[in-house]
Structures are given as structure tokens and as C-alpha cells.
XYZ file of C-alpha atoms in Angstrom:
681
model
C -124.365 72.896 25.743
C -127.133 73.204 23.035
C -126.729 76.963 23.233
C -123.135 76.633 22.323
C -123.860 74.422 19.499
C -126.468 76.804 18.125
C -124.212 79.607 18.634
C -121.473 77.913 16.597
C -124.044 77.194 13.886
C -125.311 80.839 13.770
C -121.685 82.045 13.491
C -120.976 79.662 10.602
C -124.203 80.808 8.755
C -123.430 84.578 9.507
C -119.966 84.255 7.846
C -121.475 82.370 4.916
C -124.118 85.248 4.239
C -121.433 87.987 4.614
C -119.069 86.235 2.122
C -121.620 86.452 -0.723
C -122.337 84.032 -3.432
C -118.677 83.589 -4.562
C -117.962 81.380 -1.515
C -119.446 77.925 -1.812
C -117.789 76.053 1.192
C -119.322 76.500 4.612
C -117.065 77.281 7.603
C -117.520 75.963 11.072
C -116.276 77.039 14.489
C -115.102 73.995 16.320
C -115.596 74.755 20.091
C -116.854 72.037 22.362
C -116.487 72.059 26.205
C -117.565 69.129 28.282
C -119.677 67.878 25.442
C -120.723 64.143 25.369
C -118.735 62.359 22.585
C -122.000 60.978 21.184
C -123.453 64.461 20.888
C -120.158 65.711 19.377
C -120.327 62.800 16.676
C -123.960 63.755 15.793
C -123.146 67.437 15.425
C -120.326 66.900 13.077
C -122.370 64.404 11.122
C -125.181 66.916 10.658
C -122.629 69.598 9.651
C -120.789 67.346 7.124
C -123.987 65.712 6.102
C -122.540 62.345 6.807
C -124.230 59.123 8.305
C -122.107 57.990 11.175
C -122.693 54.794 13.121
C -121.159 54.714 16.531
C -119.836 51.672 18.264
C -121.670 51.244 21.829
C -118.346 51.176 23.413
C -117.604 54.767 22.434
C -118.135 56.673 25.648
C -116.690 60.043 27.149
C -116.732 63.777 27.092
C -114.954 66.163 24.642
C -113.143 69.339 25.517
C -111.715 71.113 22.617
C -111.769 74.918 21.549
C -110.834 76.423 18.139
C -110.606 80.151 17.532
C -110.354 79.622 13.688
C -113.117 78.791 11.346
C -112.634 75.635 9.400
C -113.810 74.594 6.084
C -115.207 71.005 5.295
C -112.016 69.347 4.757
C -110.408 70.971 7.730
C -113.416 70.307 9.879
C -113.282 66.565 8.980
C -109.809 66.328 9.777
C -110.496 68.102 13.051
C -113.132 65.514 13.755
C -110.617 62.661 13.117
C -108.034 64.229 15.206
C -110.291 64.628 18.159
C -111.323 60.997 17.894
C -107.651 59.947 17.695
C -106.809 61.895 20.858
C -109.661 60.096 22.717
C -108.709 56.609 21.323
C -111.155 56.342 18.517
C -110.903 55.957 14.820
C -113.256 56.341 11.758
C -113.670 53.564 9.320
C -115.200 54.711 5.974
C -117.497 52.215 4.145
C -118.039 51.855 0.463
C -121.626 53.259 0.841
C -120.424 56.404 2.280
C -121.278 55.592 5.876
C -118.658 56.221 8.622
C -118.157 53.944 11.465
C -116.604 55.130 14.672
C -114.866 52.371 16.662
C -112.130 52.005 19.290
C -108.639 52.592 17.586
C -107.392 49.011 18.440
C -110.174 47.418 16.484
C -109.831 49.628 13.362
C -106.905 47.698 12.023
C -109.055 44.572 11.584
C -111.936 46.457 9.904
C -112.390 47.319 6.227
C -109.812 49.960 6.023
C -109.308 51.336 2.635
C -105.958 50.466 0.794
C -104.043 53.488 -0.260
C -101.372 54.022 -2.840
C -99.297 56.954 -4.163
C -102.231 58.576 -5.853
C -104.603 58.162 -3.046
C -102.404 58.222 -0.049
C -104.763 59.664 2.381
C -104.119 62.548 4.771
C -104.163 63.441 8.304
C -105.611 60.968 10.720
C -107.440 58.836 8.300
C -106.909 55.106 8.840
C -105.431 53.493 5.787
C -103.399 50.388 4.815
C -100.384 50.652 2.213
C -98.641 47.767 0.406
C -95.015 49.081 0.088
C -92.643 46.906 -2.120
C -88.957 46.829 -0.989
C -86.154 46.013 -3.546
C -82.872 46.422 -2.021
C -83.339 45.775 1.727
C -84.602 42.837 3.503
C -88.085 43.448 4.887
C -87.402 41.196 7.810
C -84.638 43.475 8.981
C -86.503 46.628 8.149
C -90.013 45.779 9.869
C -88.758 45.887 13.485
C -87.418 49.429 13.004
C -90.793 50.569 11.384
C -92.754 49.064 14.278
C -90.989 51.478 16.647
C -92.205 54.440 14.671
C -95.848 53.267 14.501
C -98.621 53.128 16.945
C -98.750 49.476 17.607
C -100.953 49.620 20.694
C -103.527 51.575 18.732
C -104.565 51.585 15.096
C -100.922 50.953 13.817
C -99.501 47.770 12.506
C -96.461 46.700 10.510
C -96.357 43.243 8.755
C -93.617 42.000 6.358
C -94.188 39.294 3.711
C -90.795 37.654 2.847
C -91.714 35.774 -0.338
C -92.655 39.102 -2.104
C -90.352 41.302 0.020
C -93.250 43.708 0.774
C -94.396 45.660 3.744
C -97.961 45.880 4.937
C -98.336 49.179 6.751
C -101.660 50.039 8.702
C -102.271 53.306 10.601
C -103.072 56.971 10.499
C -102.415 58.297 6.990
C -99.807 60.952 8.263
C -97.950 58.297 10.222
C -98.146 55.688 7.283
C -97.029 58.319 4.725
C -94.115 58.999 7.035
C -93.136 55.498 7.136
C -93.383 55.070 3.350
C -90.962 58.019 2.926
C -88.559 56.349 5.350
C -88.756 53.169 3.359
C -88.048 54.880 0.060
C -84.939 56.646 1.499
C -83.535 53.537 3.085
C -84.425 51.197 0.158
C -81.599 52.412 -2.078
C -78.588 50.498 -3.693
C -75.613 51.182 -1.734
C -72.505 52.700 -3.177
C -70.675 49.284 -2.925
C -67.977 49.430 -5.637
C -65.340 46.702 -5.582
C -61.611 47.352 -5.145
C -58.985 44.637 -6.169
C -55.719 44.850 -4.312
C -52.971 42.640 -5.544
C -50.517 41.645 -2.965
C -46.880 41.472 -3.504
C -45.249 40.023 -0.414
C -48.136 38.744 1.663
C -50.696 35.792 1.348
C -54.086 36.922 0.270
C -55.918 34.403 2.630
C -53.658 35.382 5.487
C -54.374 39.140 4.873
C -58.097 38.556 4.773
C -57.919 36.658 7.965
C -55.896 39.448 9.686
C -58.213 42.388 8.411
C -61.378 40.477 9.375
C -60.023 39.974 12.828
C -59.161 43.745 13.175
C -62.505 44.892 11.817
C -64.709 42.326 13.662
C -65.010 44.512 16.768
C -64.333 47.931 15.248
C -66.633 50.524 16.991
C -66.404 52.784 13.976
C -68.686 50.180 12.050
C -72.201 50.883 13.135
C -73.907 48.214 11.089
C -73.158 44.982 9.468
C -74.344 46.417 6.294
C -71.646 49.066 6.360
C -68.921 46.501 7.199
C -66.693 46.000 4.117
C -66.577 42.606 2.747
C -63.257 40.886 1.957
C -62.578 37.772 -0.273
C -59.243 36.248 -1.013
C -58.467 35.384 -4.537
C -55.631 32.809 -3.989
C -55.340 32.240 -7.880
C -54.012 35.915 -8.383
C -52.988 36.399 -4.714
C -55.286 39.525 -4.483
C -57.931 40.823 -2.022
C -61.265 41.747 -3.216
C -63.063 44.605 -1.246
C -66.650 45.723 -1.462
C -68.449 48.393 0.629
C -68.991 52.082 0.924
C -66.137 54.271 -0.364
C -65.061 55.509 3.067
C -64.597 52.015 4.577
C -63.067 50.569 1.376
C -60.448 53.401 1.461
C -59.619 52.616 5.260
C -59.147 48.898 4.407
C -56.991 49.645 1.340
C -54.846 51.842 3.274
C -54.366 49.141 6.060
C -53.507 46.403 3.358
C -50.855 48.821 1.849
C -49.318 49.205 5.133
C -49.269 45.428 5.928
C -48.068 44.318 2.471
C -44.505 45.093 2.991
C -41.395 42.904 2.236
C -39.989 41.277 5.379
C -36.478 42.005 6.620
C -35.340 38.340 6.204
C -35.555 36.423 2.937
C -37.764 33.522 4.462
C -39.071 32.074 7.641
C -38.727 28.573 8.971
C -41.660 26.526 10.425
C -41.686 22.862 11.791
C -44.992 20.945 10.981
C -45.502 17.925 13.146
C -47.573 15.386 11.003
C -50.212 13.378 12.830
C -51.078 10.743 10.083
C -48.843 11.035 6.929
C -45.195 10.208 6.806
C -42.735 13.113 6.564
C -40.478 11.383 4.179
C -43.182 10.596 1.570
C -44.445 14.259 1.639
C -41.060 15.803 0.649
C -41.561 14.938 -3.087
C -45.118 16.149 -3.067
C -44.319 19.587 -1.477
C -41.198 19.966 -3.503
C -43.174 19.468 -6.735
C -45.967 21.884 -5.595
C -43.351 24.587 -4.516
C -41.967 24.526 -7.857
C -45.474 25.341 -9.499
C -45.970 28.053 -6.804
C -42.649 29.608 -7.775
C -43.159 29.500 -11.325
C -46.577 31.303 -10.772
C -44.718 34.016 -8.815
C -42.036 34.473 -11.398
C -44.614 34.804 -14.166
C -43.931 31.734 -16.307
C -42.572 28.195 -16.438
C -39.346 29.056 -18.131
C -37.943 31.060 -15.107
C -37.975 28.007 -13.063
C -35.156 26.364 -15.003
C -32.805 29.132 -13.979
C -34.195 30.100 -10.581
C -35.072 26.709 -9.082
C -32.669 23.859 -8.467
C -33.917 20.716 -6.708
C -31.870 17.963 -5.160
C -32.996 15.006 -3.080
C -30.457 13.543 -0.887
C -30.049 11.841 2.424
C -29.266 14.337 5.168
C -27.047 13.602 8.319
C -28.548 13.292 11.739
C -32.152 12.381 12.076
C -33.195 14.001 8.627
C -34.187 11.476 5.943
C -34.485 13.413 3.003
C -34.642 17.073 1.701
C -35.347 19.543 -0.915
C -33.453 22.512 -1.708
C -34.440 25.195 -3.986
C -34.190 29.183 -4.437
C -35.172 30.518 -1.107
C -36.863 27.276 -0.245
C -35.831 24.334 1.778
C -38.011 21.150 2.820
C -36.426 18.603 5.137
C -38.157 15.588 6.796
C -37.140 14.366 10.172
C -38.213 10.601 10.605
C -37.572 10.492 14.380
C -40.208 13.152 15.167
C -42.122 12.558 11.802
C -42.005 16.455 11.194
C -41.258 18.600 8.204
C -38.880 21.627 8.550
C -39.791 24.247 5.792
C -38.053 27.350 5.051
C -39.848 29.667 2.454
C -41.312 32.959 1.593
C -44.556 33.921 3.499
C -46.751 33.469 0.433
C -45.182 30.128 -0.393
C -45.322 28.925 3.171
C -49.103 29.612 3.265
C -49.652 27.503 0.139
C -47.532 24.713 1.423
C -49.245 24.771 4.900
C -52.622 24.578 3.124
C -51.381 21.470 1.125
C -49.910 19.872 4.312
C -53.370 20.265 5.999
C -55.192 18.566 3.296
C -52.545 15.665 2.919
C -52.135 15.041 6.643
C -55.469 13.438 7.293
C -56.708 10.241 8.917
C -56.808 7.630 6.264
C -59.671 5.178 6.278
C -58.859 1.312 6.693
C -60.306 -1.673 4.972
C -60.949 -5.169 6.552
C -60.861 -7.566 3.625
C -62.165 -11.168 4.239
C -61.707 -13.804 1.595
C -64.080 -16.821 2.062
C -62.841 -20.063 0.368
C -65.418 -22.816 0.267
C -64.266 -26.169 -1.241
C -66.290 -29.542 -1.305
C -64.896 -32.707 -2.713
C -66.621 -36.134 -3.091
C -64.842 -39.127 -4.685
C -65.950 -42.696 -5.088
C -63.916 -45.680 -6.613
C -64.520 -49.333 -7.159
C -61.713 -51.841 -8.352
C -62.317 -55.521 -9.043
C -59.783 -57.988 -10.569
C -58.759 -61.626 -10.815
C -55.183 -62.823 -11.318
C -53.689 -66.305 -12.161
C -50.274 -67.759 -11.500
C -48.368 -70.873 -12.317
C -45.060 -72.071 -10.539
C -43.617 -73.295 -13.898
C -45.015 -70.842 -16.503
C -45.959 -67.442 -14.757
C -49.457 -66.042 -15.142
C -51.615 -62.785 -15.455
C -50.445 -59.698 -13.754
C -52.478 -56.470 -13.161
C -50.182 -53.991 -11.675
C -53.097 -51.618 -10.755
C -53.933 -53.903 -7.841
C -50.488 -53.517 -6.165
C -49.974 -57.120 -5.708
C -47.732 -58.712 -8.578
C -48.161 -62.388 -9.524
C -44.830 -63.418 -7.915
C -45.996 -62.242 -4.559
C -49.112 -64.424 -4.936
C -47.060 -67.467 -5.763
C -44.501 -66.918 -3.121
C -47.132 -66.281 -0.437
C -48.984 -69.595 -1.399
C -45.737 -71.608 -1.354
C -44.580 -70.253 2.046
C -47.839 -70.739 3.515
C -48.028 -74.399 2.242
C -44.517 -75.312 3.466
C -44.518 -73.998 7.003
C -47.751 -72.036 7.480
C -45.992 -68.706 7.763
C -44.934 -65.668 5.626
C -41.513 -64.176 5.187
C -41.017 -60.407 5.822
C -40.788 -59.713 2.208
C -44.128 -61.297 1.501
C -45.731 -59.768 4.574
C -44.520 -56.194 3.497
C -45.984 -56.716 0.022
C -49.278 -57.927 1.274
C -49.478 -55.108 3.930
C -49.271 -52.482 1.224
C -52.539 -53.776 -0.354
C -55.836 -52.159 0.702
C -59.085 -53.995 0.233
C -59.740 -57.688 0.166
C -57.548 -60.260 -1.381
C -58.706 -63.926 -1.522
C -57.100 -66.836 -3.414
C -56.126 -70.427 -3.577
C -53.200 -72.556 -4.430
C -53.587 -76.151 -5.822
C -50.749 -78.200 -7.454
C -48.882 -75.747 -9.569
C -51.749 -73.149 -9.850
C -52.762 -70.209 -7.768
C -55.574 -67.721 -8.101
C -56.266 -64.311 -6.318
C -59.320 -62.192 -6.250
C -58.866 -58.461 -5.281
C -61.699 -56.034 -4.577
C -61.553 -52.444 -3.181
C -64.106 -49.743 -2.857
C -63.294 -46.214 -1.385
C -65.261 -43.054 -0.801
C -63.621 -39.778 0.071
C -65.359 -36.489 1.062
C -63.751 -33.255 2.059
C -65.274 -29.926 3.189
C -62.851 -27.031 3.452
C -63.851 -23.589 4.656
C -61.177 -20.828 5.141
C -61.670 -17.201 5.828
C -58.423 -15.396 5.637
C -58.732 -11.696 6.676
C -56.390 -8.649 6.570
C -56.731 -5.014 7.589
C -54.888 -2.361 5.454
C -54.948 1.334 4.832
C -56.547 2.782 1.936
C -54.412 2.421 -1.172
C -51.816 0.366 0.752
C -50.858 -3.211 -0.373
C -51.112 -5.921 2.310
C -50.189 -9.668 2.149
C -51.376 -12.539 4.135
C -49.749 -16.000 4.172
C -50.455 -19.050 6.295
C -48.959 -22.387 5.281
C -45.688 -24.276 5.258
C -42.542 -24.394 3.173
C -42.214 -27.655 1.197
C -38.711 -28.835 0.002
C -38.817 -29.386 -3.816
C -35.832 -30.864 -5.838
C -35.105 -28.534 -8.762
C -31.886 -30.234 -10.081
C -29.544 -33.122 -9.519
C -25.782 -33.650 -10.157
C -23.577 -36.773 -9.991
C -19.885 -36.641 -8.975
C -17.186 -38.892 -10.174
C -17.289 -41.010 -7.037
C -20.859 -41.839 -7.870
C -22.515 -39.613 -5.293
C -25.651 -37.595 -6.329
C -26.088 -34.134 -5.068
C -29.738 -32.715 -5.299
C -30.544 -28.888 -5.510
C -33.644 -28.220 -3.325
C -35.718 -25.156 -3.018
C -38.565 -24.436 -0.811
C -42.128 -23.730 -2.029
C -44.634 -22.037 0.190
C -47.975 -23.714 0.245
C -51.130 -22.767 2.123
C -53.480 -19.794 1.970
C -52.087 -16.483 0.616
C -53.896 -13.327 0.158
C -52.544 -10.042 -1.367
C -54.837 -7.032 -1.678
C -54.601 -3.326 -2.560
C -58.016 -1.496 -1.725
C -58.844 1.847 -2.912
C -61.981 3.533 -1.292
C -64.282 5.232 -3.756
C -67.090 7.529 -3.464
C -70.412 5.979 -2.147
C -68.797 3.408 0.297
C -67.562 1.362 -2.536
C -64.037 -0.331 -2.600
C -62.069 -1.122 -5.567
C -59.604 -4.042 -4.974
C -56.613 -5.580 -6.729
C -56.632 -9.147 -5.380
C -54.298 -12.097 -5.535
C -55.858 -15.014 -3.837
C -54.053 -18.520 -3.715
C -55.003 -21.769 -1.938
C -52.292 -24.615 -2.440
C -51.484 -27.842 -0.803
C -49.268 -30.794 -1.477
C -51.021 -33.530 -3.423
C -48.330 -36.329 -3.626
C -44.735 -36.918 -3.834
C -42.892 -38.892 -6.489
C -40.719 -41.890 -5.787
C -37.198 -41.245 -4.228
C -33.930 -41.841 -5.928
C -32.166 -45.064 -4.745
C -28.998 -43.205 -3.956
C -30.573 -40.365 -2.097
C -33.419 -40.021 0.370
C -34.414 -36.720 -1.014
C -37.767 -36.506 -2.986
C -37.242 -35.993 -6.657
C -40.454 -33.733 -6.989
C -43.871 -33.041 -5.526
C -47.356 -32.475 -6.976
C -49.249 -29.503 -5.657
C -52.852 -28.537 -5.705
C -53.174 -24.778 -6.490
C -56.240 -22.546 -6.795
C -55.472 -19.005 -7.607
C -57.543 -15.984 -8.392
C -56.009 -12.608 -9.641
C -58.429 -9.840 -10.485
C -59.725 -6.401 -9.636
C -63.372 -5.906 -8.416
C -65.487 -3.021 -7.172
C -67.522 -4.003 -4.124
C -69.749 -1.920 -1.837
C -68.634 -1.976 1.875
C -70.278 -4.833 3.755
C -71.358 -6.769 0.795
C -70.078 -10.197 -0.405
C -69.418 -11.043 -3.882
C -67.911 -14.060 -5.664
C -64.373 -13.683 -7.173
C -64.474 -17.059 -9.091
C -65.267 -20.725 -8.762
C -64.826 -24.133 -10.205
C -67.544 -26.856 -10.548
C -65.765 -30.047 -11.735
C -67.466 -33.524 -12.234
C -65.034 -36.295 -13.315
C -65.673 -39.977 -14.184
C -62.818 -42.382 -15.104
C -63.256 -46.133 -16.031
C -60.315 -48.501 -16.738
C -60.331 -52.188 -17.815
C -57.337 -54.461 -17.946
C -57.989 -57.993 -19.399
C -56.283 -61.014 -21.080
C -56.841 -60.846 -24.901
C -59.606 -63.301 -26.149
C -60.002 -64.929 -22.663
C -61.201 -61.531 -21.181
C -63.886 -61.023 -23.871
C -65.643 -64.337 -23.085
C -69.070 -63.589 -21.699
C -69.368 -64.174 -17.878
C -66.174 -66.315 -17.695
C -64.254 -63.215 -19.042
C -64.573 -61.568 -15.401
C -62.011 -64.087 -14.361
C -59.435 -62.876 -16.800
C -60.131 -59.002 -16.279
C -59.417 -56.040 -13.931
C -61.843 -53.167 -13.964
C -61.607 -49.751 -12.087
C -64.119 -46.992 -11.757
C -63.458 -43.584 -10.342
C -65.941 -40.706 -9.886
C -64.956 -37.295 -8.367
C -66.873 -34.063 -7.759
C -65.364 -30.772 -6.766
C -67.042 -27.578 -5.915
C -64.845 -24.444 -5.128
C -65.872 -21.037 -4.737
C -64.052 -17.909 -3.660
C -65.801 -14.825 -2.081
C -64.762 -11.447 -1.007
C -66.105 -9.388 1.750
C -64.751 -5.907 2.399
C -65.617 -3.519 5.281
C -64.551 0.032 5.343
C -63.232 1.243 8.712
C -63.421 5.158 8.986
C -63.382 5.668 12.639
C -61.722 3.893 15.749
C -65.166 2.978 17.093
C -65.949 0.862 14.021
C -62.467 -0.800 14.085
C -62.858 -1.322 17.908
C -66.210 -3.066 17.314
C -64.975 -5.389 14.642
C -61.777 -6.146 16.676
C -63.923 -6.924 19.781
C -66.112 -9.319 17.923
C -63.290 -11.351 16.550
C -61.545 -11.352 19.957
C -64.727 -12.606 21.622
C -65.140 -15.282 18.973
C -61.813 -16.874 19.795
C -62.324 -16.486 23.546
C -65.726 -18.251 23.200
C -64.041 -21.161 21.230
C -61.496 -21.385 24.295
C -64.263 -21.566 26.762
C -66.128 -24.072 24.831
C -63.134 -26.418 24.813
C -62.716 -25.940 28.461
C -66.189 -26.824 29.204
C -65.955 -30.076 26.975
C -62.801 -31.289 28.730
C -63.014 -34.828 30.202
C -63.300 -34.229 33.988
C -61.499 -37.681 34.729
C -58.477 -36.640 32.762
C -55.600 -35.006 34.626
C -56.139 -31.346 35.198
C -54.334 -29.117 32.728
C -54.122 -25.219 33.157
C -55.140 -23.787 29.723
C -54.531 -20.280 28.981
C -57.732 -18.432 28.233
C -57.991 -14.892 26.751
C -59.197 -12.374 29.321
C -62.314 -10.351 28.648
C -61.960 -7.869 26.071
C -60.461 -4.508 27.094
C -59.826 -5.747 30.683
C -56.171 -7.278 30.607
C -53.094 -6.062 28.890
C -51.292 -9.456 29.095
C -52.161 -13.088 28.826
C -51.532 -14.907 32.149
C -52.300 -18.489 33.120
C -54.841 -18.860 36.130
C -52.024 -19.866 38.402
C -49.934 -16.813 37.562
C -52.960 -14.506 37.770
C -53.855 -15.845 41.140
C -50.216 -15.232 42.415
C -50.316 -11.659 41.097
C -53.677 -11.051 42.577
C -52.450 -12.295 45.981
C -49.285 -10.020 45.778
C -51.621 -7.092 44.846
C -53.831 -7.716 47.894
C -50.855 -8.130 50.145
C -49.232 -4.816 49.104
C -52.704 -3.086 49.271
C -52.960 -4.039 53.197
C -49.511 -2.684 53.995
C -49.423 0.542 56.006
């Protein structure tokens, strides 16, 4: 082996001497047979005057033969190529030292970063940063990895934020990949064609062409697939892509955009949520606008479009008839029968799809809370004389004549007549008096205390933008007029007034789960009735207590806000007395009647809306209300006196288990019949 090396060196020196002083570079003969790779690296290092550090894992023999003489550059590339074949690579260091390592470890070493000026050559190991401007590096990197030696020194990494590629490998391979990237990274010839349609709908044409080209075998890549967009405003199709594919799509559109043999087609739209009768006016107005756009102006619609709303025979409820257009609503099937041109039909179908949607519902609960508290104290003394009359305070309800008659009757026979008994029975409180000679006295006292606490929660469920009314109460007759006949009879005109709890609301659901509501809330009751006419038993009039709120509020779903309220505190004092005598200190109380009344009234009206967008929410609220009433029935059943006679009370079945309400006895009979039927063969 040493002889072969020396022979190679001698041959190199011989050629250098013969060539004369004009040839500076030395030439080498590269022939190594069965040479240890360590010896091969040392020989090349001596010839090139390079310091080479060899990794301990570099082992093996080299078998290579060259019949040409190589200069320094060729000899170095020959050295790199031999190491590449045997799975090793050279890593140059900044100090000029060369390191020989395994090719798989070279990619993580200090490999020089090349560029367009110093791109490297041959089997040098380099790294290049390649910016990509028109293609996504994520899509390009997998393709380049297939062309690189990923198992050895090669590596391809992409960095998406900067859209660059990091290429590592042999200089010849890296330069080849860079050239491929430059050829691929070009702006495609994707001009735009705008095809305006005359007879077809742009959106329908795009849908049809997309379905045809979706599985087209002629389209190799998604990049080459033409892109289609429908411009509904101008009824045009916008096409972008390479010229060949664009021309193919344009030709196909021209063939499809033909006038139909018939002037229109008819379709039936079965509505799910909206009412067909209500959509006729909306669609007729929209069709006028569409036809105006097709005719090129608004003035043409006056001569070309004639609309008429009428009631059609049969099941149809309303209709619209215009030029080449007919819209008829059928109430029995809740369907729309439309006859129109294809482009107009597409627009109407899109409008119907947006209008025929499930509308949200709103549960509106009005909470009325009213607390009343009243105190009254009445004290009085009346005097009477059988010969000359006496004092009379009518506020007590006991006139002086009644006092005198009662005293006389009781003095004579110890009993009272029916008239006197009725007069005394109408008085509330305590009445104490005396009768002596011709004089009688009566002391009356009455103290009253009234309290009331009212809580009402009327609730109603209605659709969005749909007015709903709720009324629980009674109709009270009210005399509105009276007329006397010549015979002396009196005829009264009576009307009925509804009193109770009334709620009228129109909710509108806004963005952000807020509800705008127009509310009319009324709580009324009968306070008292006036005296009756002597000739008729009908009441001449009534007094009503009425609390009314009418306003518009904006409330978030699930929240409770106050609509209005009243805080009232009233104190009334009244004194009836005999002039002069009633002003005497202390003794004046014997000739005086005094009354004091205090009343407090607290009234508040609240509103609590809840948006019901889906059946699950609606079912949950319904079940909670249902279970509330069922729990009340079960509570009453549990509190029944066990000693009383048994009474079968109907109780609501468990929610979502029974479709009808049955008494326990009837349910037992049906269960028995069901079991008997089940055992029959």
C-alpha cells in the first residue's frame, strides 16, 4: 500500500517537473485499493496541506481508482465524494481545520450557511435559507424532502411565520432543490373572467359547475382548479385560474346558460314555521324589485308588472299575479305555489329559506305585590229627648230616633221591635246608653284594623313580535243609564266591566338576549257599590280600584325589573260637635264625635322575561310549572282530615307520563282492564 501511495506522489511530481514553471497547481493520481480510510484521509491531508480531525467512529477500507490526474479542487471534490459514498462527511471549521464525521451527525454540526454568491459545489455539506413568496412552505416542504437525503446529511425544515425553507445537505443537492423552488415559486397566470348570465342564476350555476369539477380527473392539483364565485348583485360568475381551465369553464357556462323552452316553472314550498298567507305580500314585493332589476330600471315595472291580491277559490287563501310570475298560498297545507323564471325562482327560494325559520318565544311573568294596612278609631256621644229631639251624628250609623225608640220599647215591655233590631244590628262596635225620664244618652266606640297582602304572578308565553293578552277576573254589571216610562217604570241600561288581572304584552328579542316589550298591565277590583234605586233592584253604579301600567321597557332575559309602583300613606281626622258645648274642656267630649283613619298602601309591579329559543328550555319551564301545581295538590291531599268522609280528588299525574287526567277510581278500572286484556291468549 505504501508503495502505491509513493508511486502516486512520484507520478504527480514527475508531471509537475515536465510542465515547467508556468504550471503552478499540482496534479494528483487518485488510485487507492484496499486502503484503510484513516490512511486515505491522512494522505489527502498531506497532499492538500490540510489539518483533518477524524471521528473515532470513522472505520473501513477504501477501494477507488482514477486514470486521470486531478488538480487541487478536483482532488478535494474527489475526497468529499469518496467519503460521501462510504457514509461520511467533512465539516470545515472557521480556523481551516476539517472534521470527518458520520454523515448523519453532520447536519447538527457547524455547517457553513451558503447563499447565491457562495453556494458551494459538489459534495460539500451546506445549509441554505430560501425565502418563498408565492407558495406555501408547508405544502412545498414534503415534496423537497423526497428529493433530499433525509437519512444521511440532508434535511428540509420550513418556517411558516417567515415562509422560508431551511435546506441542509450536499451542495449539489441543495443547489438543485433551490433551483426547483425558484421554478415553482412563481405567480401563476390566474387572470379573472367575468361571465354575466342571461337566463340562469349565478349561485345555481356555481353550484352546478363546482359539482361537475369536484371529481374531475383532468385537474391534477387543487392549485390548478379554477375558483368560481357567484355575484348575485349582477347575476354573474367570476372565474379565476389558469387560461386553459378558465376557457373550459367558460365554454361549459355558455352551453348551460340557455333560455328554457317554457316561460317559467312551478314549485311548491311547504313551510315549516311561517304562515303561507303572510308571506304572499312579502314575496310579491320582493319579486317586483327583482323584476325591476332584470328589466334595467324602475320605470319598466309600471308597464310590465301587474299585481293583484285576491281570495282564490278552493283551499287557496291569497295570491299574487304578475308578468311571468304567480304566488299562491294554500292554507290547508301551509304551502306556497310559485311560478316564475328560474333566476327569479332562485331569489324567492333564498328569501323563503331565510323567512321560514323557527321563531324564539318569550315567557313574560308580571309580579304584582300589594301590601295595605289601615287603622280607624271612632268615638262619640249622642243625647235625645222625647219632647225636644237631641244631637245626632250620622257617622255612627245610629240616628237619635232609633236610640229613643229603643229606650221606650225596652222600658215598656223589655223587648225590641224588628225595625229597632235591624237598626241596632247594622252598627259595628260598642253602643252603651241610658234612659231616664224624658232623656236618653248613647255612647258609641269603634276601632278597626285591616291588613291585606296580595301577590299575583300572571304569566304568558308568546312568539317574538307577537302580541299576547292574559285576563283573569269577572264581569261586573255597571248601570250606564236610566229611563222612566209614562207608567212610572224605570228601565236601566247595564254594561259589564271586566275586573281582575289583565296583561297585554308584545315582546321583541334584540341582540344580546335582551327583550324589548310593550306592556299594558292592569289590576282592578270592585271597591263598593252605591245605593240602589227604590223602584229598581239594579245597582246605580260601582266604584272600582284600578292599578294600570302602560309602558315599554328593555330587559335582559332572566332578569327582573320594576315597571312602576305606588307608596301611599294617608291620615284622615274628622270631628263632629255641638257648637259651644263641644268646645268645653273635658265636658266637651260628651257633645262631640271624633274619628281617625290611617292607611298605608305599598304597590309594586315587576316584570320578568325569559327567552325560549329551543324546545329543551320550553320543556324545562313547563315541567317546573307543572310540578309546582302537582306538589300543591299532593300537599292538600296530605293535609286532609282523616276523620272526614273520603273524597277522591283528581291529582295531576307525573310530568310526561300521562296524556289524560283520570280519577284514582277510573285509573284503577282502566289498569284492571289492561291487565285482563294482556292475559288473554
